[in-house]
Amino acid sequence: VQLQASGGGLVQTGGSLRLSCTASGRTFSSYGWFRQAPGKEREFVAVIRWSDGDAYYADSVKGRFTISRDSAKNTVYLQMNSLKPEDTAVYYCAAKYGSSLPSPRFYGNWGQGTQVTVSS
């Protein structure tokens, strides 16, 4: 099973990016996005339940980021709007079976990460 993340880049404050995460080989119950800034621990961003699209977000991104999925493409997206310099990090997608959980320690399947840099 592979998770392939893409879509990162350099954007100015207030700009937008859309990250994609495509799973090959199988479909999981929950998909999450996490991020890790230099010198910081990996933190939760958003998670979505594949069956019904139920999602929830970290407070820091609520109202700015939207997680969604496309069943036909077996892909999960993270639409990021109104980006801030503090959103700069490597973003990882992850997947698991069972409940949608916000802690990275519950996820055993990880993509390779994609860099998001927001300039001020």
Tab-separated table of C-alpha atoms in Angstrom:
chain	number	residue	atom	x	y	z
A	1	VAL	CA	0.000	0.000	0.000
A	2	GLN	CA	1.305	3.411	-0.949
A	3	LEU	CA	0.110	6.893	-0.129
A	4	GLN	CA	1.288	9.491	-2.576
A	5	ALA	CA	1.059	13.100	-1.444
A	6	SER	CA	1.461	16.061	-3.764
A	7	GLY	CA	0.525	19.693	-4.243
A	8	GLY	CA	2.850	21.543	-1.930
A	9	GLY	CA	4.726	24.658	-2.920
A	10	LEU	CA	5.566	28.254	-2.136
A	11	VAL	CA	2.730	30.720	-1.707
A	12	GLN	CA	2.301	34.194	-0.279
A	13	THR	CA	0.328	34.974	2.845
A	14	GLY	CA	-3.363	34.803	2.078
A	15	GLY	CA	-2.868	32.441	-0.832
A	16	SER	CA	-4.217	28.957	-1.433
A	17	LEU	CA	-2.926	25.488	-2.164
A	18	ARG	CA	-4.572	22.124	-2.625
A	19	LEU	CA	-2.828	18.995	-1.443
A	20	SER	CA	-3.699	15.572	-2.793
A	21	CYS	CA	-3.188	12.139	-1.312
A	22	THR	CA	-3.801	9.094	-3.455
A	23	ALA	CA	-3.873	5.618	-1.993
A	24	SER	CA	-2.959	2.661	-4.150
A	25	GLY	CA	-3.781	-0.882	-3.259
A	26	ARG	CA	-6.683	-0.431	-0.884
A	27	THR	CA	-9.125	1.968	0.705
A	28	PHE	CA	-8.835	2.861	4.371
A	29	SER	CA	-11.484	3.927	6.848
A	30	SER	CA	-9.944	7.273	7.747
A	31	TYR	CA	-7.464	9.610	6.166
A	32	GLY	CA	-5.669	12.347	7.985
A	33	TRP	CA	-3.426	15.256	7.206
A	34	PHE	CA	-0.648	16.132	9.608
A	35	ARG	CA	2.151	18.645	9.450
A	36	GLN	CA	5.573	19.084	10.946
A	37	ALA	CA	7.477	22.323	11.120
A	38	PRO	CA	11.234	22.397	11.775
A	39	GLY	CA	11.999	21.682	15.405
A	40	LYS	CA	8.401	20.848	16.222
A	41	GLU	CA	6.420	17.690	16.701
A	42	ARG	CA	4.122	16.379	14.031
A	43	GLU	CA	0.662	17.810	14.599
A	44	PHE	CA	-2.851	17.045	13.520
A	45	VAL	CA	-4.449	19.155	10.804
A	46	ALA	CA	-7.604	17.384	9.606
A	47	VAL	CA	-9.162	13.950	9.297
A	48	ILE	CA	-11.958	12.524	7.189
A	49	ARG	CA	-13.989	9.361	7.447
A	50	TRP	CA	-14.070	7.731	4.051
A	51	SER	CA	-17.551	6.225	4.305
A	52	ASP	CA	-19.535	9.425	4.798
A	53	GLY	CA	-17.065	12.276	4.532
A	54	ASP	CA	-17.425	13.292	8.156
A	55	ALA	CA	-14.456	15.496	8.971
A	56	TYR	CA	-12.944	17.526	11.730
A	57	TYR	CA	-10.108	19.956	12.037
A	58	ALA	CA	-7.503	21.370	14.314
A	59	ASP	CA	-8.606	24.699	15.761
A	60	SER	CA	-5.686	26.418	14.063
A	61	VAL	CA	-7.018	25.613	10.578
A	62	LYS	CA	-10.756	25.530	11.137
A	63	GLY	CA	-12.557	27.755	8.670
A	64	ARG	CA	-9.526	27.980	6.381
A	65	PHE	CA	-8.806	24.368	5.418
A	66	THR	CA	-11.192	21.803	3.967
A	67	ILE	CA	-10.559	18.079	3.718
A	68	SER	CA	-12.516	16.098	1.139
A	69	ARG	CA	-12.386	12.837	-0.748
A	70	ASP	CA	-13.044	11.587	-4.261
A	71	SER	CA	-14.093	7.959	-4.226
A	72	ALA	CA	-13.624	7.488	-7.955
A	73	LYS	CA	-9.992	8.571	-7.722
A	74	ASN	CA	-9.318	7.083	-4.282
A	75	THR	CA	-7.896	10.472	-3.382
A	76	VAL	CA	-8.152	12.761	-0.385
A	77	TYR	CA	-7.648	16.493	-0.732
A	78	LEU	CA	-6.729	19.286	1.619
A	79	GLN	CA	-7.807	22.661	0.316
A	80	MET	CA	-5.875	25.324	2.174
A	81	ASN	CA	-7.061	28.924	1.942
A	82	SER	CA	-5.988	32.111	3.684
A	83	LEU	CA	-2.584	30.621	4.322
A	84	LYS	CA	-0.387	32.110	7.017
A	85	PRO	CA	3.378	31.889	7.582
A	86	GLU	CA	2.716	29.652	10.579
A	87	ASP	CA	1.204	27.073	8.211
A	88	THR	CA	4.683	26.482	6.802
A	89	ALA	CA	5.568	22.827	7.328
A	90	VAL	CA	5.961	19.482	5.674
A	91	TYR	CA	2.466	18.084	5.240
A	92	TYR	CA	1.869	14.350	5.480
A	93	CYS	CA	-1.150	12.294	4.629
A	94	ALA	CA	-1.849	9.171	6.625
A	95	ALA	CA	-4.448	6.444	6.649
A	96	LYS	CA	-5.851	3.905	9.060
A	97	TYR	CA	-8.646	1.478	9.588
A	98	GLY	CA	-11.221	2.174	12.232
A	99	SER	CA	-12.114	5.442	13.909
A	100	SER	CA	-10.974	8.850	12.743
A	101	LEU	CA	-8.448	9.944	15.332
A	102	PRO	CA	-6.379	13.114	15.580
A	103	SER	CA	-3.162	11.644	16.935
A	104	PRO	CA	-0.466	10.613	14.461
A	105	ARG	CA	0.509	7.645	16.641
A	106	PHE	CA	-2.619	5.776	15.566
A	107	TYR	CA	-1.731	5.876	11.870
A	108	GLY	CA	0.401	3.129	10.378
A	109	ASN	CA	0.337	4.213	6.745
A	110	TRP	CA	2.076	7.416	5.725
A	111	GLY	CA	2.812	9.288	2.556
A	112	GLN	CA	6.186	10.826	1.870
A	113	GLY	CA	5.316	14.432	2.796
A	114	THR	CA	5.043	17.568	0.729
A	115	GLN	CA	6.537	20.940	1.634
A	116	VAL	CA	4.282	23.955	2.073
A	117	THR	CA	5.981	27.303	2.496
A	118	VAL	CA	4.028	30.482	3.125
A	119	SER	CA	5.981	33.688	2.718
A	120	SER	CA	5.097	36.855	4.620
